[in-house]
XYZ file of C-alpha atoms in Angstrom:
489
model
C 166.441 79.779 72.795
C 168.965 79.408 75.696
C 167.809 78.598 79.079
C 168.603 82.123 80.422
C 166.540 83.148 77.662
C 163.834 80.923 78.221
C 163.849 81.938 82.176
C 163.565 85.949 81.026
C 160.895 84.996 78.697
C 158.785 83.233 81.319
C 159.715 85.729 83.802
C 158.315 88.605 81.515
C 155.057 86.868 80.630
C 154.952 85.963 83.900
C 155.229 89.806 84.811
C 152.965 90.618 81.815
C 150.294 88.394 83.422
C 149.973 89.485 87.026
C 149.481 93.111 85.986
C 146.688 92.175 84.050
C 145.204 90.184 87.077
C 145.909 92.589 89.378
C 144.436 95.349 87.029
C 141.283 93.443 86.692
C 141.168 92.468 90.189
C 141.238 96.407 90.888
C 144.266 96.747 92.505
C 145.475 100.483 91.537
C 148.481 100.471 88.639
C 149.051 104.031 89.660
C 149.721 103.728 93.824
C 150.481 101.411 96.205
C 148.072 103.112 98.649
C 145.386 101.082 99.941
C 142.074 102.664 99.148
C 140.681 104.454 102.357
C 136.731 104.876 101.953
C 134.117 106.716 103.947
C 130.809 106.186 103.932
C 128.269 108.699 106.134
C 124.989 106.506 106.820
C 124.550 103.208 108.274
C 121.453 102.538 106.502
C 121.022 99.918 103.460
C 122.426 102.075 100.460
C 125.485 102.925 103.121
C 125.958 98.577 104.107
C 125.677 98.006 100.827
C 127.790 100.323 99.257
C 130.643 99.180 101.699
C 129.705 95.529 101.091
C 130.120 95.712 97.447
C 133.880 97.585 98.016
C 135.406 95.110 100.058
C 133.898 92.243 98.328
C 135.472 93.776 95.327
C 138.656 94.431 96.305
C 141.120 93.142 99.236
C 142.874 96.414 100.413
C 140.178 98.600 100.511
C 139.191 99.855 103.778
C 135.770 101.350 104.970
C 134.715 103.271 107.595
C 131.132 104.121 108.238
C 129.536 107.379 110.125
C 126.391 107.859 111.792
C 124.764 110.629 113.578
C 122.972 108.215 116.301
C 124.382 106.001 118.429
C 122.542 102.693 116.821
C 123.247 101.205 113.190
C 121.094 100.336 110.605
C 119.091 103.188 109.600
C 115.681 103.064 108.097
C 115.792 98.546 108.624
C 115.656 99.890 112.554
C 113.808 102.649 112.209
C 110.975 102.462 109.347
C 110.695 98.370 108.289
C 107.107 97.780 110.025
C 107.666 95.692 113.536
C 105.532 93.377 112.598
C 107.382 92.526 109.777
C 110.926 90.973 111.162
C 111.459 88.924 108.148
C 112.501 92.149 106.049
C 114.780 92.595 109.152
C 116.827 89.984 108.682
C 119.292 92.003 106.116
C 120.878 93.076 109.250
C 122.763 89.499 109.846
C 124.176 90.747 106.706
C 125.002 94.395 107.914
C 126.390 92.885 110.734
C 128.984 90.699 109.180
C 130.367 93.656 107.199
C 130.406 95.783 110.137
C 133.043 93.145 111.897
C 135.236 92.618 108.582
C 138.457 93.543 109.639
C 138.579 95.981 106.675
C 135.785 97.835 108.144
C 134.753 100.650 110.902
C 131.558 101.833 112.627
C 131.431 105.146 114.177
C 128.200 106.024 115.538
C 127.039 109.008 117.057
C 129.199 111.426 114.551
C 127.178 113.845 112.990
C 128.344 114.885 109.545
C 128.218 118.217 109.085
C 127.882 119.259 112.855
C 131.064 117.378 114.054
C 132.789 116.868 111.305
C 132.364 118.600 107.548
C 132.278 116.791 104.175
C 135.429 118.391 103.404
C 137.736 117.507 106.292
C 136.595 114.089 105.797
C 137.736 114.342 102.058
C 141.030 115.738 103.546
C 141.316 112.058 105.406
C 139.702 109.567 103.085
C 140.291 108.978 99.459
C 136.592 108.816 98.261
C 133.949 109.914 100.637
C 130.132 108.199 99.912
C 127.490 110.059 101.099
C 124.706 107.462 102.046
C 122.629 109.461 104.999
C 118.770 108.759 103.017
C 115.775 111.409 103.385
C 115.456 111.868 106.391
C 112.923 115.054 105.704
C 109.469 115.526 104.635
C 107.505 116.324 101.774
C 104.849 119.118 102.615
C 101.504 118.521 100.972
C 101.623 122.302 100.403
C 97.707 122.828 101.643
C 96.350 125.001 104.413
C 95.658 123.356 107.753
C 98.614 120.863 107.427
C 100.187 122.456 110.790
C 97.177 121.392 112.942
C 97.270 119.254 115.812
C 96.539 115.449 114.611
C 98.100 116.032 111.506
C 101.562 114.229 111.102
C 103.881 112.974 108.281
C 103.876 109.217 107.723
C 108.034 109.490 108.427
C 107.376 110.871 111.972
C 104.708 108.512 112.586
C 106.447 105.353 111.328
C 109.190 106.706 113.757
C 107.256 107.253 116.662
C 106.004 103.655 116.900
C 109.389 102.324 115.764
C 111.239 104.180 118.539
C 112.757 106.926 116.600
C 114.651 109.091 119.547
C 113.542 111.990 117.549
C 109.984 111.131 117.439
C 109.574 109.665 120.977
C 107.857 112.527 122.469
C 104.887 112.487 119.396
C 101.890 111.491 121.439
C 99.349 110.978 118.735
C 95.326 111.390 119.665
C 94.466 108.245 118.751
C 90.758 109.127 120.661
C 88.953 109.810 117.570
C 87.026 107.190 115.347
C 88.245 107.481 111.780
C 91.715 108.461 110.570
C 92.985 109.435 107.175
C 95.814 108.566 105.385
C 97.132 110.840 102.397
C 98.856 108.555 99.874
C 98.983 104.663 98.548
C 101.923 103.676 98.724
C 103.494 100.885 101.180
C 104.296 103.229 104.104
C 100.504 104.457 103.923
C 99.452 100.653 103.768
C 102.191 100.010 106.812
C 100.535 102.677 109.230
C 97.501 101.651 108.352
C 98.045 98.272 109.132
C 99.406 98.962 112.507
C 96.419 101.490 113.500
C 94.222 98.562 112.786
C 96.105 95.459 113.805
C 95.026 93.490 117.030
C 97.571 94.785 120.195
C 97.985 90.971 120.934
C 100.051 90.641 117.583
C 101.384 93.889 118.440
C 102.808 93.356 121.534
C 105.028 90.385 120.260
C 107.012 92.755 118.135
C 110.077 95.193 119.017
C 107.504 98.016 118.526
C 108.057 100.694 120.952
C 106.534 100.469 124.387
C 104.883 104.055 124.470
C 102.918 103.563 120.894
C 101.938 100.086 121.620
C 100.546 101.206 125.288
C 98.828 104.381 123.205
C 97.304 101.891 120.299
C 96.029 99.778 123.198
C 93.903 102.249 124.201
C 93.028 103.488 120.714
C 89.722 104.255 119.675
C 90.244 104.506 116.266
C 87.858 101.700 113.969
C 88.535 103.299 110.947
C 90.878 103.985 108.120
C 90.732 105.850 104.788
C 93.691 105.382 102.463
C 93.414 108.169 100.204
C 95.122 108.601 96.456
C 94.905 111.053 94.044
C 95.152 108.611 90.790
C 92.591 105.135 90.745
C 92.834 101.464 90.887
C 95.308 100.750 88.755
C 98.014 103.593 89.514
C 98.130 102.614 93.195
C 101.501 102.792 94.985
C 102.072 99.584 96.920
C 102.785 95.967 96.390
C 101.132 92.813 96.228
C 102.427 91.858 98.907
C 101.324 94.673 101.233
C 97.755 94.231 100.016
C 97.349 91.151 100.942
C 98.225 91.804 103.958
C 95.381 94.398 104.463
C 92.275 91.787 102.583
C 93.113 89.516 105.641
C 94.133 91.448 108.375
C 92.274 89.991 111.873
C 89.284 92.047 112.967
C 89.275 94.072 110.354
C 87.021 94.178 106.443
C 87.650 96.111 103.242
C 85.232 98.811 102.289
C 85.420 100.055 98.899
C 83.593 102.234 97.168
C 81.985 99.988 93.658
C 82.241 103.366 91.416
C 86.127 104.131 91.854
C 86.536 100.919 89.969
C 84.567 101.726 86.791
C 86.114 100.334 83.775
C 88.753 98.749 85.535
C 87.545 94.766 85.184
C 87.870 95.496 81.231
C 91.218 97.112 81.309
C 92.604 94.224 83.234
C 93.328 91.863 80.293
C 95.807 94.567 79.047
C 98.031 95.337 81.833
C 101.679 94.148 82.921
C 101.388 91.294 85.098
C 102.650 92.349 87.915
C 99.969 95.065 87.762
C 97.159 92.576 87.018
C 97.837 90.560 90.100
C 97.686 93.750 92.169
C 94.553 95.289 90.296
C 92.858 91.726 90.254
C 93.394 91.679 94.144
C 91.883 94.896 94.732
C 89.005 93.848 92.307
C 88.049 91.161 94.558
C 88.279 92.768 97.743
C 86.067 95.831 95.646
C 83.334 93.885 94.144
C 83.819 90.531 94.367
C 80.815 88.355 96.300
C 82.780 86.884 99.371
C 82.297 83.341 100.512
C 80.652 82.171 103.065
C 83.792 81.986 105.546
C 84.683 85.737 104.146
C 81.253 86.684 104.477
C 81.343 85.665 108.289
C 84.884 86.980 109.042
C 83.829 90.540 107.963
C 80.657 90.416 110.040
C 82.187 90.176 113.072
C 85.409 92.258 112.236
C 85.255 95.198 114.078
C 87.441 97.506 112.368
C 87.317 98.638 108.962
C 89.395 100.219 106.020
C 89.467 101.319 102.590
C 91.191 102.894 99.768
C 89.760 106.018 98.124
C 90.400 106.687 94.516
C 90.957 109.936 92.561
C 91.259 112.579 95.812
C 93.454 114.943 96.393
C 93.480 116.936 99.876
C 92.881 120.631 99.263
C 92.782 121.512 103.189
C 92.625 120.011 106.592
C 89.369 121.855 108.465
C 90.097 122.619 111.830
C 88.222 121.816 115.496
C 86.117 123.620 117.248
C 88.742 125.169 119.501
C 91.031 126.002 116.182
C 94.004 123.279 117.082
C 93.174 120.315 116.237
C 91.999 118.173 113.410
C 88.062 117.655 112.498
C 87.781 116.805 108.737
C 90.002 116.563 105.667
C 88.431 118.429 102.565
C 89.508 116.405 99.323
C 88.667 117.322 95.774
C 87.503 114.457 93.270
C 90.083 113.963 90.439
C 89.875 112.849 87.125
C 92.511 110.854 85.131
C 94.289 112.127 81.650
C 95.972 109.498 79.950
C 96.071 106.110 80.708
C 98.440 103.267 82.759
C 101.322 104.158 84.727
C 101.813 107.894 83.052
C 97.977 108.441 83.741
C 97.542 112.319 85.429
C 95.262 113.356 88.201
C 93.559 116.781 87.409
C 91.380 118.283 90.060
C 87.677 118.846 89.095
C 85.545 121.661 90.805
C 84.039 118.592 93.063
C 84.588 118.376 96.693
C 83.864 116.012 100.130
C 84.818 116.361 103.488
C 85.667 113.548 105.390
C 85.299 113.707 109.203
C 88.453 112.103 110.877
C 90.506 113.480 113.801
C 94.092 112.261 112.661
C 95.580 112.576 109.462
C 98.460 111.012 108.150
C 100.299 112.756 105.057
C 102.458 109.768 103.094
C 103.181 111.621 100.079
C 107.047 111.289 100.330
C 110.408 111.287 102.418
C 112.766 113.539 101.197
C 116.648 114.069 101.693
C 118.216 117.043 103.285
C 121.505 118.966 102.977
C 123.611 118.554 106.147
C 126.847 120.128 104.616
C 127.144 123.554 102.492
C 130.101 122.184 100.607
C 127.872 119.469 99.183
C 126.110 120.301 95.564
C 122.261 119.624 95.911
C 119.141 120.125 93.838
C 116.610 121.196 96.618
C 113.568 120.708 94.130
C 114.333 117.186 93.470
C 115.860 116.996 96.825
C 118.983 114.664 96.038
C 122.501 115.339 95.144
C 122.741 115.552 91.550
C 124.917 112.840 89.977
C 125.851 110.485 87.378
C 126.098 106.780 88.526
C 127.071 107.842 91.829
C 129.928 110.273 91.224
C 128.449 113.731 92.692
C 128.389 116.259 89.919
C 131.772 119.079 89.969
C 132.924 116.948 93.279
C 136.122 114.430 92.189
C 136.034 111.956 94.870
C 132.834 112.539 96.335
C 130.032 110.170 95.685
C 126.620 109.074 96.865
C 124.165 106.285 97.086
C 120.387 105.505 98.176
C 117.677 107.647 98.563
C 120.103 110.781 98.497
C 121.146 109.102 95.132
C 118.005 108.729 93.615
C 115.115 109.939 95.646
C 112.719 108.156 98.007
C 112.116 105.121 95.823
C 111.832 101.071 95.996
C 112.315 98.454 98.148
C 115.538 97.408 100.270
C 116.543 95.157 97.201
C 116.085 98.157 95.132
C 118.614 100.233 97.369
C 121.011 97.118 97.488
C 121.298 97.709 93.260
C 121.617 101.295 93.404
C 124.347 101.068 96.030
C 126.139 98.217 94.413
C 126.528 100.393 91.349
C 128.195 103.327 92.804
C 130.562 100.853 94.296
C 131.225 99.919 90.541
C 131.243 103.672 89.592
C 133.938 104.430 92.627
C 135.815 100.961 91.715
C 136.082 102.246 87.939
C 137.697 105.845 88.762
C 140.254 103.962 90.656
C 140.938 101.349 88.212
C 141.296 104.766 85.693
C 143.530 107.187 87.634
C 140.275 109.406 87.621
C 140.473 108.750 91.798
C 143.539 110.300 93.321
C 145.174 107.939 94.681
C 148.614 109.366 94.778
C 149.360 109.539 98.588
C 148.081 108.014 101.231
C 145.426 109.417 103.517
C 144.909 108.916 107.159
C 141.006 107.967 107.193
C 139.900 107.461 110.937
C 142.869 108.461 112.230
C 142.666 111.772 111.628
C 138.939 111.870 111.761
C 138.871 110.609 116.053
C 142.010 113.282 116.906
C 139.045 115.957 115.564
C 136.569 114.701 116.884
C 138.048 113.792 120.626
C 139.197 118.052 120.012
C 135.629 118.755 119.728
C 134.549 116.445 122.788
C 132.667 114.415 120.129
C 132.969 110.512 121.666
C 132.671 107.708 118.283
C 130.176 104.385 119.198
C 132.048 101.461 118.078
C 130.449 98.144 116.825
C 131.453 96.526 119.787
C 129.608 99.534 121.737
C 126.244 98.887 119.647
C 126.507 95.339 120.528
C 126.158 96.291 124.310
C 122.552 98.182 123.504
C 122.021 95.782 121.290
C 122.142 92.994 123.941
C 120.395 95.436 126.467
C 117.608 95.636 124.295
C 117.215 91.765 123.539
C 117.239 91.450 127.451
C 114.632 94.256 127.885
C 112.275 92.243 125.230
C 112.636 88.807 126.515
C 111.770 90.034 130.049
C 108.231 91.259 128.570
C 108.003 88.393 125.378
C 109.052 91.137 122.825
C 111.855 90.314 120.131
C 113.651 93.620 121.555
C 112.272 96.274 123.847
C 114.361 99.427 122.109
C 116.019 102.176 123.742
C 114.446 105.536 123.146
C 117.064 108.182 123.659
C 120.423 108.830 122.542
C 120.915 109.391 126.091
C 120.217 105.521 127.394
C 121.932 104.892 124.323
C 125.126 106.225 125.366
C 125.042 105.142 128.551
C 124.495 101.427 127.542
C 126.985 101.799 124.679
C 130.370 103.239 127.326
C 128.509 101.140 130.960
């Protein structure tokens, strides 16, 4: 072989080999066009889903949309304040946020500002990562009265949800109800209970701690319609309950009936949980437990195999005086088990009731295919059904489900799923698009002014200022209004 030979023999394997690199590092064989991605929802699924993208591949370029003026969605907004461990993902959000491949625009609200579809127009792929921010109805008469409220509104209203500032619950009344096991039951449970003094060193909002200060409530039911060892939450929540300060476990012996000899045969992560509530149940405490619930003055307890049939009204007609619940009984057995109502009823006397039966996603554009009775948009590994280019991930995704780390996996694979259709040619990626660009000309049309990251870290510094002045973490703004006027000051 002669050296010219030699040189266009290296040269063509050298070729040969960078297209196979660059093919498996993503890079698209079929444009040169850098891959312009929009994501609407600053929550987990929407981080994470623009985390996974520009992790994966070194031209792509995301920018994120949010209807308020504050990022981070349900970590802000729902993750219990006493719990600022779980909060900690948003070091991670953060970091993403300022890649240099990446945009925050808050206060843009998709489908009221701008529609799916013009945002298609601008972006290559648009991911639609806004969660549930709706509620499931528990379908029974009396659920409109005073002193009833969903667990999302409530969660919101002591976590300084704008649109849940003004909820003002009664908390004047001695016993309170809530409808449902799982961990947001076992959160607002907790926080109904829990001593103000731990309270107050949270970033809870000022207006529910100052109303749970006052509070007269002593006692909590946490009500679900299948037993002992079909309950909703996790260990870890639990635990938490057993030794929360000032307050004891009151169970009822007969909901756990059978359960001790079914143990041996469950999953273990289901045994712990079941063995946990077995001791709290029936188990003789020690002498140190013995003396810690004799002078807690504040009690709670889960109820077994109920179902609410109807919320009874006051005396005057608007407000809350007893929830009537029928007794269930299981079909089946495990996880699959099936709560059937039985002609056997109780009314429990309680002047606030709680549902926690479910968030549930909404449709905020018409363009947008959606299955109202599962409430999600119906897809396969992300890609939104009859919509090329459109995708979604999170709760929208796959319904109200999991944990953050659970949202983190779901997310992560519609990356993959968006990532693939690129690699294929299934993604049109023929011309390039003008992403934000476009988008702010719109938008500044329409008098509709985009938050920046830079602008979030002014109300987030403001806030951290507000807190230390009182000993709080971060004493949160509570309207879009101060919001805005932090965010542009």
């Amino acid at each position: 072989m002669s050296g010219f030979q030699k040189l266009f023999s290296d040269v063509a394997l050298w070729t040969w080999r960078r297209s196979r690199w660059i093919h498996r590092r993503g890079v698209a064989a079929f444009s040169s066009c850098k891959p312009k991605v929009c994501v609407v929802g600053s929550g987990p699924a929407g981080f994470y889903t623009a985390q996974h993208l520009m992790k994966a591949r070194r031209d792509v370029e995301v920018d994120i949309y949010e209807r308020l003026p504050v990022p981070f969605g349900l970590v802000r907004f729902g993750v219990a304040p006493d719990h600022p461990e779980v909060k900690n993902v948003i070091n991670t959000f953060t970091q993403t946020a300022k890649h240099a491949r990446c945009s925050f625009y808050g206060n843009v609200n998709v489908g009221k500002d701008v529609s799916v579809q013009e945002l298609q127009q601008a972006y290559h792929a648009v991911i639609l990562s806004y969660g549930a921010e709706g509620n499931r109805r528990l379908g029974i008469p009396g659920e409109d009265l005073a002193d009833v409220y969903s667990a999302k509104d409530f969660v919101g209203w002591y976590n300084g949800l704008p649109s849940c500032r003004e909820l003002s619950p009664d908390l004047s009344c001695e016993t309170a109800v809530i409808l449902g096991q799982g961990n947001v039951a076992l959160d607002v449970a907790r926080i109904l209970l829990s001593p103000t003094d731990i309270l107050k060193k949270t970033d809870i909002a000022q207006p529910a701690l100052e109303a749970l200060m006052e509070s007269k409530i002593r006692r909590v039911l946490i009500v679900g319609r299948r037993g002992p060892m079909q309950v909703a939450c996790t260990i870890k929540e639990l635990r938490e309950m057993v030794k929360l300060p000032g307050a004891r476990a009151e169970m009822l012996p007969s909901d756990f009936e059978g359960v001790p000899e079914a143990l041996p045969g469950l999953p273990r992560p289901r045994k712990r949980l079941t063995e946990l509530l077995l001791k709290a149940a029936l188990e003789l405490p020690t002498k140190e437990e013995q003396e810690r619930r004799s002078k807690a003055s504040r009690s709670w307890g889960l109820r077994f195999f109920r179902s609410p049939v109807l919320v009874l009204p006051n005396s005057d007609g608007t407000g809350t005086a007893a929830v009537r619940l029928a007794v269930n009984k299981l079909e089946g057995s495990g996880e699959a088990a099936r709560a059937v109502l039985t002609d056997e009823v109780e009314d429990v006397t309680c002047g606030l009731v709680i549902s926690s039966v479910g968030y549930k996603s909404v449709l905020i554009d018409p363009s947008v295919p959606f299955d109202s009775g599962k409430a999600i948009v119906p897809n396969k590994l992300g890609r939104v059904q009859q919509a090329p280019g459109l995708y979604c991930s999170g709760w929208l995704k796959t319904g109200p489900t999991g944990v953050i780390a659970t949202t983190m996996n779901n997310s992560f694979d519609t990356a993959r799923s968006l990532l693939e259709d690129v690699d294929s040619g299934k993604l049109d990626m023929s011309a390039a698009k003008p992403g934000a660009q476009s988008i702010r000309t719109l938008l500044e049309k329409r008098g509709v002014k985009p938050v920046t990251f830079s602008d979030w870290e002014k109300i987030d510094s403001v806030e951290m200022k507000r807190g230390e002045s009182v000993g709080k973490p971060r004493e949160k703004l509570l309207t879009v209004e101060n919001m805005l006027e932090e965010a542009w000051a």
